Amino acid sequence: MLRKKECVAMLLAGGQGSRLYALTSNIAKPAVSFGSKYRIIDFPLSNCINSGIDTVGVLTQYQPLVLNEYIGNGQPWDLDRTFGGVHILSPYEAKTDTSWYKGTANAIYQNIRFMKMYDPEYVLILSGDHIYKMDYDKMLTAHKEANADCTIACMEVPWEEAPRFGILNTNPDGSIYEFEEKPKKPKSNLASMGIYIFTASKLFKYLELDEADPKSEKDFGKNVLPAMLNAGEKMNSYRFEGYWKDVGTIASLWEANMDLLGTVPRFQLMDQDRVIQSRSPLAPPAFIEGEVVNSIVATGCEIEGKVVNSVIGTDCIIEEGAYVADSVLMGNITVKSGAKINYSIIDEDVTIGEKAVVGDVREKALKVESKTSGIAVLGRGVTVRKNGKVPAGEIVDKDV
């Protein structure tokens, strides 16, 4: 008997993440650490299994090694299935054509055979660089009830931010009459979240048409969605009102980590509602002899200094007399005695020498004109030597 899946998810995880600079020099953006014990890709993978979707294709391309190893067989997310489960999908050599993924639509097109293998009625398209919790099953139900060909998840954003997004212009019933990709003068502030549900037959049809168009940029927002609208296909919006953050920039990644802090965090990561799973390393409970204020500290840490308003990843050592404030330490980091870290993001496997200074207090850092909004960034494996200095807003991927 032929088995099939009602809905298959395709997770776009191949982007270079160039706006994260040193943090993505050697790894794909979805593999970047987040929230002390997670990686960004934990969120869409957990959302899938929490929504009853157990077949996920992860499309990788740029620096996939760490990401591939992290996902493994999918066991932490209950995606180690004999039929379905999680599959890593990289570009491959075909008989007639061989190429890297040219755009979001081309990446999905190159994996049509994977999707058709499960004969799905619906296909869910996801991005691998967003932090959020979402029940995709509710969105799928709305898609069915509207008898839509494509449903786009969206949310209201501040008007000044609207030009950064694909913008949906909708009728009172939620149907979409226009899609504008990053308009200079948006007509609405209803932004696409980059989460789409397609009726599978329509998706396959328009991917094939797009692939045959030599003028197309092979992109969903620029090409496929407008083509469907122009052809009169039924396009519907699905409004999301929870927490959602695109962490594609240094500033947004820092902000999303800070949103986990406080007595009432903006994003409730630790509650039991739709648990986010991760491949967390086994480590003993944190040893805290110093002072920790309004911070998250992962297992395996040894804290003898002072930590304020910060997110500290697994196996970090903060020695006596060291001070960390308003910062994100991603894991396996040693901060030596007398060192000071302010308003910074520090990648894994970094050593900060005695009395070194990284970053500046937030008030001063915000006055620094830089592409990181004044946040100091240290890449993976960097060593800052004794008495070394890294100014606010600096991006460092070599020893200091």
XYZ file of C-alpha atoms in Angstrom, residues 31 33-39 42 69-70 75-77 277-286 297-301 312-316 330-333 348-349:
40
model
C 23.493 26.630 13.431
C 23.857 29.434 19.147
C 20.928 31.093 20.898
C 19.489 31.403 24.391
C 22.294 29.596 26.276
C 21.567 26.020 25.137
C 19.818 26.209 21.755
C 20.662 26.811 18.118
C 15.814 24.230 17.072
C 26.256 17.147 12.581
C 23.913 18.975 14.952
C 16.300 12.209 17.541
C 16.165 15.237 19.941
C 13.134 16.575 18.026
C 13.962 20.783 22.019
C 17.713 20.924 21.399
C 20.720 18.658 21.144
C 22.103 20.016 24.417
C 25.510 18.718 25.498
C 25.539 16.694 28.697
C 27.049 18.791 31.465
C 26.822 19.045 35.274
C 24.734 21.796 36.897
C 26.260 25.267 36.876
C 23.333 30.514 32.909
C 23.527 27.115 31.175
C 24.794 23.833 32.607
C 28.516 23.199 32.927
C 29.334 26.822 33.783
C 25.665 32.520 29.223
C 25.992 29.309 27.187
C 27.210 25.861 28.202
C 30.663 25.295 29.788
C 31.622 28.949 30.293
C 27.630 31.329 23.312
C 29.517 28.499 25.003
C 32.899 27.105 26.081
C 34.239 30.589 26.821
C 32.072 29.618 21.074
C 35.594 28.529 22.110
